[in-house]
CSV table of C-alpha atoms in Angstrom, one decimal:
chain,number,residue,atom,x,y,z
N,1,MET,CA,-0.1,0.0,-0.1
N,2,GLN,CA,2.9,2.5,0.8
N,3,ASN,CA,4.4,1.8,-2.5
N,4,GLN,CA,1.4,2.4,-4.3
N,5,SER,CA,0.8,5.4,-2.6
N,6,ASN,CA,4.3,6.7,-3.1
N,7,VAL,CA,3.7,6.2,-7.0
N,8,ALA,CA,0.5,7.6,-6.8
N,9,HIS,CA,1.9,10.8,-6.2
N,10,LEU,CA,3.7,10.9,-9.6
N,11,ASN,CA,0.5,12.0,-11.1
N,12,ASN,CA,1.0,15.3,-9.2
N,13,LEU,CA,4.5,15.5,-10.2
N,14,CYS,CA,6.5,16.3,-13.6
N,15,ILE,CA,10.0,16.0,-14.2
N,16,VAL,CA,11.7,19.0,-15.9
N,17,HIS,CA,14.9,18.6,-17.9
N,18,ALA,CA,16.6,22.1,-18.5
N,19,ASP,CA,19.5,21.0,-21.2
N,20,PHE,CA,22.2,23.9,-21.6
N,21,ASP,CA,25.1,23.4,-24.0
N,22,ILE,CA,27.9,25.9,-23.4
N,23,TRP,CA,30.7,25.7,-25.8
N,24,SER,CA,34.2,25.6,-23.5
N,25,ALA,CA,35.8,28.1,-26.2
N,26,GLN,CA,39.0,25.3,-25.8
N,27,ALA,CA,40.7,23.6,-28.6
N,28,ARG,CA,43.2,20.3,-28.5
N,29,LEU,CA,46.3,21.1,-27.2
N,30,THR,CA,48.6,20.3,-30.2
N,31,PRO,CA,52.8,19.3,-29.7
N,32,ASP,CA,53.5,22.2,-32.1
N,33,ASP,CA,52.3,24.5,-29.0
N,34,LEU,CA,54.8,23.0,-26.6
N,35,LYS,CA,58.6,24.5,-26.6
N,36,LEU,CA,60.6,21.9,-24.9
N,37,GLY,CA,64.0,21.6,-24.4
N,38,VAL,CA,67.0,24.4,-23.8
N,39,GLY,CA,65.1,28.2,-24.0
N,40,GLY,CA,61.8,26.0,-24.2
N,41,GLU,CA,58.6,27.1,-22.2
N,42,ILE,CA,55.1,25.9,-21.3
N,43,PRO,CA,51.7,27.9,-22.1
N,44,PRO,CA,50.9,29.8,-19.3
N,45,GLU,CA,47.9,28.7,-17.5
N,46,ARG,CA,45.1,30.6,-18.6
N,47,LEU,CA,45.7,29.7,-22.5
N,48,ALA,CA,46.5,25.8,-21.4
N,49,GLN,CA,45.7,23.1,-19.4
N,50,LEU,CA,45.0,19.2,-19.3
N,51,GLY,CA,45.6,19.2,-23.2
N,52,THR,CA,43.6,21.8,-24.3
N,53,LYS,CA,44.1,25.4,-25.0
N,54,ARG,CA,41.7,28.7,-24.7
N,55,ILE,CA,40.7,30.3,-28.1
N,56,CYS,CA,39.3,33.0,-26.5
N,57,SER,CA,38.8,34.3,-22.8
N,58,SER,CA,36.4,32.2,-20.5
N,59,GLU,CA,35.3,35.7,-19.0
N,60,LYS,CA,33.1,35.9,-22.8
N,61,LEU,CA,31.0,32.8,-21.9
N,62,LYS,CA,30.0,34.1,-18.3
N,63,GLY,CA,27.1,35.2,-19.1
N,64,PHE,CA,25.6,31.9,-20.3
N,65,HIS,CA,26.7,30.0,-17.1
N,66,ARG,CA,25.4,32.8,-15.1
N,67,LEU,CA,21.8,32.1,-16.9
N,68,LYS,CA,22.6,28.3,-16.5
N,69,SER,CA,23.3,28.8,-12.6
N,70,ALA,CA,20.0,31.2,-12.1
N,71,ALA,CA,17.6,28.6,-13.9
N,72,ARG,CA,18.6,25.6,-11.7
N,73,ARG,CA,18.3,27.6,-8.9
N,74,ALA,CA,14.7,28.9,-9.5
N,75,LEU,CA,13.9,25.3,-10.5
N,76,ALA,CA,14.8,24.2,-7.3
N,77,ARG,CA,12.7,26.9,-6.0
N,78,TYR,CA,9.9,24.9,-8.0
N,79,GLY,CA,10.7,21.5,-6.8
N,80,MET,CA,13.5,18.8,-6.3
N,81,PRO,CA,16.2,17.3,-8.0
N,82,PHE,CA,14.4,13.9,-9.5
N,83,LEU,CA,15.9,11.5,-12.5
N,84,ASN,CA,18.4,14.1,-13.6
N,85,GLY,CA,15.9,16.7,-14.0
N,86,PHE,CA,13.8,18.5,-11.3
N,87,ALA,CA,10.3,17.0,-9.7
N,88,VAL,CA,8.1,20.1,-10.2
N,89,PRO,CA,4.5,20.2,-8.9
N,90,VAL,CA,1.8,19.7,-11.9
N,91,SER,CA,0.1,22.9,-10.2
N,92,LYS,CA,3.0,24.7,-11.0
N,93,LEU,CA,3.8,23.9,-14.8
N,94,ASP,CA,2.8,26.7,-16.0
N,95,GLU,CA,4.7,29.2,-13.9
N,96,VAL,CA,8.1,26.8,-14.6
N,97,HIS,CA,7.1,26.9,-18.5
N,98,ASN,CA,6.9,30.1,-18.5
N,99,TYR,CA,10.0,31.0,-16.6
N,100,LEU,CA,11.6,28.6,-19.0
N,101,ARG,CA,10.7,30.1,-22.1
N,102,GLU,CA,11.9,33.5,-20.7
N,103,VAL,CA,15.6,31.5,-20.0
N,104,GLU,CA,15.2,30.2,-23.9
N,105,VAL,CA,14.7,33.7,-25.3
N,106,GLU,CA,17.4,35.6,-22.8
N,107,PHE,CA,20.1,32.5,-23.8
N,108,ARG,CA,19.3,32.9,-27.6
N,109,ASN,CA,20.1,36.6,-26.9
N,110,LEU,CA,23.6,35.3,-25.5
N,111,VAL,CA,24.2,33.7,-28.5
N,112,ASP,CA,23.5,36.1,-30.6
N,113,ASP,CA,25.8,38.4,-29.2
N,114,PHE,CA,28.6,36.1,-28.6
N,115,ILE,CA,28.8,34.9,-32.2
N,116,ASN,CA,29.0,38.8,-33.7
N,117,ASP,CA,31.7,39.6,-31.2
N,118,TYR,CA,33.3,36.1,-31.6
N,119,SER,CA,36.3,37.2,-34.3
N,120,ALA,CA,36.7,40.4,-32.3
N,121,ALA,CA,37.3,38.0,-29.0
N,122,ILE,CA,39.6,35.6,-30.7
N,123,ASP,CA,41.6,39.2,-31.6
N,124,GLU,CA,41.8,40.2,-28.0
N,125,TRP,CA,42.8,37.1,-26.9
N,126,CYS,CA,45.5,36.8,-29.4
N,127,VAL,CA,46.7,40.3,-28.5
N,128,GLU,CA,47.1,39.5,-24.6
N,129,ASN,CA,49.0,36.2,-25.7
N,130,LYS,CA,51.3,37.4,-28.6
N,131,GLU,CA,53.9,34.6,-28.6
N,132,TYR,CA,50.6,32.2,-29.1
N,133,GLU,CA,49.1,34.4,-31.7
N,134,ALA,CA,49.5,31.4,-34.7
N,135,SER,CA,48.6,28.5,-32.5
N,136,ILE,CA,45.1,30.6,-31.2
N,137,ARG,CA,44.1,31.4,-34.8
N,138,ALA,CA,45.2,27.9,-36.3
N,139,ALA,CA,42.3,26.0,-33.4
N,140,ALA,CA,39.7,28.9,-33.8
N,141,LEU,CA,36.6,27.3,-35.0
N,142,PRO,CA,34.4,29.2,-37.6
N,143,GLN,CA,31.3,31.1,-36.5
N,144,MET,CA,28.4,28.9,-37.3
N,145,GLU,CA,30.2,25.6,-36.0
N,146,VAL,CA,31.1,27.9,-32.4
N,147,LYS,CA,27.1,28.6,-33.0
N,148,LYS,CA,26.1,24.8,-33.2
N,149,ARG,CA,27.8,24.4,-30.0
N,150,LEU,CA,25.5,27.0,-28.2
N,151,GLY,CA,22.0,25.5,-27.0
N,152,PHE,CA,19.3,25.7,-24.9
N,153,ASP,CA,16.0,23.2,-24.4
N,154,PHE,CA,13.6,21.7,-22.0
N,155,GLN,CA,11.4,18.8,-21.9
N,156,VAL,CA,8.7,18.4,-19.5
N,157,PHE,CA,7.1,15.0,-18.8
N,158,MET,CA,5.2,12.7,-16.5
N,159,CYS,CA,6.7,9.1,-15.6
N,160,ALA,CA,4.9,6.1,-14.2
N,161,PRO,CA,6.6,2.5,-13.4
N,162,MET,CA,6.0,-0.4,-15.7
N,163,ALA,CA,3.3,-2.6,-15.0
N,164,ALA,CA,4.4,-5.7,-16.1
N,165,ASP,CA,7.9,-5.0,-13.7
N,166,GLN,CA,6.9,-5.3,-10.5
N,167,ALA,CA,10.3,-4.6,-9.6
N,168,ALA,CA,11.1,-1.6,-11.5
N,169,ALA,CA,8.0,-0.3,-9.7
N,170,GLU,CA,9.5,-0.9,-6.3
N,171,ARG,CA,12.3,1.0,-7.0
N,172,LEU,CA,10.5,3.8,-8.5
N,173,ALA,CA,8.6,4.1,-5.3
N,174,THR,CA,11.3,3.8,-3.2
N,175,LYS,CA,12.8,6.8,-5.1
N,176,VAL,CA,9.8,9.3,-4.8
N,177,SER,CA,9.2,8.0,-1.2
N,178,GLY,CA,12.9,9.7,-0.9
N,179,LEU,CA,11.5,13.3,-2.1
N,180,GLY,CA,9.5,14.1,0.9
N,181,ASP,CA,12.6,13.1,3.4
N,182,ASP,CA,15.0,15.6,1.2
N,183,LEU,CA,12.5,17.9,1.1
N,184,LEU,CA,12.1,18.3,4.9
N,185,ALA,CA,16.1,17.9,5.5
N,186,GLU,CA,15.8,21.0,2.8
N,187,VAL,CA,14.0,22.9,5.5
N,188,ASN,CA,16.0,22.2,8.1
N,189,THR,CA,19.2,23.0,6.4
N,190,GLU,CA,17.5,26.1,5.1
N,191,ALA,CA,15.8,27.1,8.6
N,192,SER,CA,19.1,26.5,10.6
N,193,ASP,CA,21.1,28.7,8.0
N,194,PHE,CA,18.2,31.5,8.2
N,195,PHE,CA,18.8,31.1,12.0
N,196,HIS,CA,22.7,31.5,12.0
N,197,GLU,CA,22.6,34.4,9.4
N,198,ARG,CA,19.7,36.3,10.3
N,199,LEU,CA,18.6,35.7,14.0
N,200,ALA,CA,21.4,34.5,16.4
N,201,GLY,CA,23.3,36.7,18.7
N,202,LYS,CA,20.7,39.4,17.4
N,203,THR,CA,17.8,41.4,18.8
N,204,ALA,CA,16.0,42.5,15.4
N,205,CYS,CA,16.0,41.4,11.8
N,206,GLY,CA,15.2,43.3,9.0
N,207,ILE,CA,11.5,42.8,7.1
N,208,SER,CA,13.2,41.9,4.3
N,209,THR,CA,14.4,38.7,5.1
N,210,LYS,CA,10.7,37.6,5.2
N,211,LYS,CA,11.0,36.8,1.4
N,212,THR,CA,13.6,34.0,2.4
N,213,LEU,CA,10.7,32.3,4.3
N,214,THR,CA,7.6,33.1,1.8
N,215,ASN,CA,9.5,31.3,-0.7
N,216,LEU,CA,10.3,28.3,1.1
N,217,ARG,CA,6.6,28.3,2.0
N,218,ALA,CA,5.6,28.3,-1.7
N,219,LYS,CA,8.0,25.6,-2.2
N,220,LEU,CA,6.2,23.3,0.6
N,221,GLU,CA,3.1,23.8,-0.5
N,222,GLY,CA,3.0,23.0,-3.8
N,223,LEU,CA,5.2,19.5,-2.5
N,224,ALA,CA,3.1,19.3,0.5
N,225,PHE,CA,1.6,15.8,-0.8
N,226,LEU,CA,4.9,14.0,-0.7
N,227,ASN,CA,5.0,13.8,3.2
N,228,SER,CA,2.8,14.4,6.3
N,229,LYS,CA,5.0,16.1,8.2
N,230,ILE,CA,5.0,19.0,5.4
N,231,ARG,CA,1.9,20.2,6.4
N,232,PRO,CA,2.8,21.2,10.4
N,233,ALA,CA,6.1,22.6,8.9
N,234,ILE,CA,4.0,25.2,6.5
N,235,ALA,CA,1.8,25.8,9.6
N,236,LEU,CA,5.4,26.7,11.8
N,237,LEU,CA,6.1,29.0,8.9
N,238,ASP,CA,3.0,30.6,8.6
N,239,GLU,CA,3.2,31.6,12.4
N,240,ALA,CA,7.0,32.9,11.3
N,241,ILE,CA,5.6,34.6,8.3
N,242,LYS,CA,2.9,36.7,10.5
N,243,LEU,CA,5.4,37.5,12.9
N,244,TYR,CA,7.0,40.1,10.4
N,245,ASP,CA,3.4,41.8,10.5
N,246,HIS,CA,4.3,42.9,14.2
N,247,ASN,CA,7.5,45.2,12.8
N,248,VAL,CA,8.7,47.9,14.6
N,249,GLY,CA,9.6,50.3,11.2
N,250,ARG,CA,11.9,48.1,9.0
N,251,ASN,CA,12.7,46.0,11.8
N,252,VAL,CA,11.1,42.6,13.7
N,253,GLU,CA,11.9,43.2,17.0
N,254,GLY,CA,11.4,42.3,21.0
N,255,ALA,CA,8.9,39.9,21.7
N,256,ALA,CA,7.9,38.9,17.9
N,257,PHE,CA,11.7,38.8,17.4
N,258,HIS,CA,12.0,36.6,20.1
N,259,GLN,CA,9.0,34.4,19.0
N,260,LEU,CA,10.5,34.4,15.4
N,261,GLN,CA,13.8,32.7,17.1
N,262,SER,CA,11.9,30.0,18.8
N,263,THR,CA,9.6,29.0,16.0
N,264,ILE,CA,12.8,28.8,13.5
N,265,LEU,CA,14.7,26.6,15.9
N,266,ILE,CA,11.4,24.1,15.8
N,267,LEU,CA,12.2,24.7,11.8
N,268,SER,CA,16.1,23.7,12.1
N,269,ARG,CA,16.4,20.0,13.6
N,270,LYS,CA,14.3,17.0,12.5
N,271,GLU,CA,13.9,15.8,15.8
N,272,SER,CA,12.4,19.0,16.9
N,273,ILE,CA,9.6,18.7,14.0
N,274,ASP,CA,8.8,15.5,15.3
N,275,GLN,CA,8.6,16.1,18.5
N,276,TYR,CA,6.4,19.0,18.1
N,277,ILE,CA,4.2,17.1,15.3
N,278,GLU,CA,3.6,14.5,18.5
N,279,GLY,CA,2.7,16.6,20.8
N,280,LEU,CA,0.0,17.7,18.2
N,281,ALA,CA,-1.0,14.3,17.6
N,282,SER,CA,-1.2,13.7,21.7
N,283,GLY,CA,-3.1,16.5,22.4
N,284,ALA,CA,-0.6,17.2,25.2
N,285,HIS,CA,0.4,20.9,24.0
N,286,PRO,CA,-2.5,23.5,24.0
N,287,PRO,CA,-1.8,26.2,21.7
N,288,LEU,CA,0.7,29.0,23.1
N,289,ASP,CA,-1.4,32.3,21.7
N,290,VAL,CA,0.7,35.2,21.5
N,291,ASN,CA,-1.6,37.6,21.0
N,292,ALA,CA,-2.3,39.2,23.9
N,293,ALA,CA,1.6,39.2,24.8
N,294,LEU,CA,2.0,41.0,21.6
N,295,VAL,CA,-0.7,43.6,22.6
N,296,SER,CA,0.1,44.0,25.7
N,297,ALA,CA,3.5,44.8,24.8
N,298,GLY,CA,3.2,47.3,22.4
N,299,GLY,CA,-0.4,47.9,21.3
N,300,VAL,CA,-0.5,45.9,18.1
N,301,GLN,CA,-3.1,44.0,16.3
N,302,PRO,CA,-3.2,40.7,17.8
N,303,MET,CA,-2.4,38.1,14.9
N,304,THR,CA,-5.2,35.5,13.6
N,305,SER,CA,-4.0,32.0,14.9
N,306,SER,CA,-2.0,30.6,17.6
N,307,ILE,CA,1.3,28.6,17.6
N,308,SER,CA,0.9,25.1,19.3
N,309,ALA,CA,3.9,24.5,22.0
N,310,MET,CA,6.3,21.4,22.3
N,311,ASP,CA,8.1,20.6,25.1
N,312,ALA,CA,11.4,20.8,23.5
N,313,GLY,CA,11.0,24.0,22.0
N,314,GLY,CA,10.5,25.7,25.7
N,315,LEU,CA,7.0,26.2,25.1
N,316,TRP,CA,5.0,24.7,28.4
N,317,GLY,CA,1.5,24.6,27.3
N,318,ILE,CA,0.3,27.8,29.0
N,319,ASP,CA,-2.1,29.6,26.7
N,320,LEU,CA,-1.4,33.8,27.0
N,321,GLN,CA,-5.0,34.4,27.3
N,322,SER,CA,-7.0,36.3,29.6
N,323,GLY,CA,-8.2,34.1,32.9
N,324,ALA,CA,-6.7,32.8,36.0
N,325,GLY,CA,-4.2,29.6,36.1
N,326,THR,CA,-5.8,26.2,36.9
N,327,GLN,CA,-2.5,25.8,39.3
N,328,GLY,CA,-3.1,29.2,40.7
N,329,ALA,CA,0.3,30.5,39.9
N,330,THR,CA,0.4,33.6,41.4
N,331,ALA,CA,3.3,36.4,42.5
N,332,PRO,CA,3.6,39.6,44.0
N,333,ASN,CA,5.6,42.6,42.4
N,334,VAL,CA,4.5,41.4,38.7
N,335,PRO,CA,7.0,43.5,36.5
N,336,PRO,CA,6.3,45.6,33.7
N,337,ALA,CA,4.7,43.8,30.7
N,338,THR,CA,7.6,44.2,28.0
N,339,GLU,CA,10.1,43.3,30.8
N,340,MET,CA,7.8,39.7,31.2
N,341,ILE,CA,7.6,39.3,27.5
N,342,SER,CA,11.2,39.6,26.9
N,343,ARG,CA,11.9,37.2,29.7
N,344,ALA,CA,9.4,34.7,28.6
N,345,ALA,CA,10.7,34.9,24.7
N,346,GLN,CA,14.3,34.6,26.2
N,347,LEU,CA,13.5,31.5,28.5
N,348,ASP,CA,11.8,29.7,25.1
N,349,MET,CA,15.4,30.0,23.6
N,350,ASP,CA,17.0,28.9,27.1
N,351,GLU,CA,14.9,25.9,27.4
N,352,PHE,CA,15.3,24.6,23.8
N,353,PHE,CA,19.2,24.5,24.3
N,354,GLY,CA,18.1,22.7,27.7
N,355,MET,CA,20.3,25.4,30.2
N,356,LYS,CA,17.2,26.9,32.4
N,357,ASN,CA,17.3,25.6,35.7
N,358,SER,CA,17.8,21.8,34.8
N,359,THR,CA,19.1,18.8,36.1
N,360,GLU,CA,19.9,15.3,34.4
N,361,LEU,CA,17.5,12.2,35.7
N,362,GLY,CA,18.6,9.1,34.0
N,363,GLY,CA,19.3,10.8,30.6
N,364,VAL,CA,16.1,13.4,30.4
N,365,GLN,CA,16.3,16.9,32.0
N,366,SER,CA,13.7,18.2,34.5
N,367,VAL,CA,12.6,21.9,33.2
N,368,GLN,CA,11.7,24.0,36.2
N,369,PRO,CA,10.7,27.5,35.7
N,370,THR,CA,11.0,29.6,38.4
N,371,THR,CA,8.3,31.6,40.4
N,372,ALA,CA,8.7,35.2,39.0
N,373,GLU,CA,8.6,33.4,35.1
N,374,LEU,CA,5.0,32.3,36.4
N,375,ALA,CA,3.8,35.6,37.2
N,376,VAL,CA,0.3,36.7,36.2
N,377,MET,CA,0.1,39.9,34.2
N,378,PRO,CA,-2.3,42.7,34.5
N,379,SER,CA,-3.5,41.8,31.1
N,380,VAL,CA,-1.7,38.7,30.1
N,381,ALA,CA,-2.8,35.7,32.6
N,382,VAL,CA,-1.6,32.2,33.4
N,383,THR,CA,-4.5,29.8,32.0
N,384,ASN,CA,-5.4,26.3,30.7
N,385,VAL,CA,-2.4,24.8,32.2
N,386,THR,CA,-3.3,21.3,31.4
N,387,LYS,CA,-0.1,19.5,33.0
N,388,PRO,CA,2.6,20.0,35.6
N,389,LEU,CA,4.7,22.9,34.7
N,390,SER,CA,8.0,20.9,35.4
N,391,VAL,CA,8.2,18.6,32.3
N,392,ALA,CA,10.5,15.8,31.4
N,393,MET,CA,11.9,16.2,27.4
N,394,PRO,CA,14.8,14.1,26.0
N,395,ASN,CA,18.3,15.5,26.3
N,396,LEU,CA,19.0,17.3,22.8
N,397,ASP,CA,22.3,16.5,21.6
N,398,TRP,CA,23.2,19.4,19.8
């Protein structure tokens, strides 16, 4: 049944091959190109290497290589590497097709420009390598021959296993099943890079960083059918993206920034996402609504949804909404709301790394928040506590 399900995913996927033919601007090195013996010399590396010599500068071909790299990055934003191409959701096929048509036009323009300047490029190269001018010109290809060696094309197709070959069908199903795992691994990598490059050791981030998260979300949305864990990852990304609505000028800072850090950290590790999903499935983690905290901190408009908590993320199963805590947790001398929110957000981070009031108990940590951190705020109260506030969590090996 699992193999049948994996193969069925192929109905939602198309395979895109983008083929770039880029001339190397090189010709075979001949014995006459080498001057050995007394007074001899070897051609410089810029001109000859590994049995070949350059007919013109490689700088003249950089435009082709830039376009090739850009096209592959674009396809990677839509899909996953698969069968020497990219597996792209059928729902995105029109967008991909239109983009590749634009690449085709741009490549053709580059070819025309290169061929028009080809003779001048050879002349320029000969001037730079005067002692090898005769060798360069002797090996130069005619313009039309060079043009044949520059080309771009793309193919889009769908694939299906051969009904009569069960072994082949199983091999294909295995390849397809790996796509979902690869996609989640990509989420972990991108979230980790985002955290270390944009969030770690900082107190704010620019709103321009939102684009990275929205691009990743768009890709996950198109490929969500590949793995049941992708939808929860999308939900986490939605929470992170909504935090940008609480920006201060061109930056996200304060409570929203700390919540962004916590959410991205969950996405940065497979184990953290698994624990988050397990908490959702078991119902052990009620939602952690940051709306009240944000409103109390700065009078901003509340968000429209809440993030579900997870033990390993330092989110205790507390709902920050008006009301009395069922555990009767109170504290005198309540600090200002902004200070409490900042402290609670930092506590989220500390607990995620198992550093806050923790002791080792047979391979697990017991995390015990302090009394002050359970203080009831004037407009943000602790409520709906469904389990003891001292929770056991596995020791995460970072």
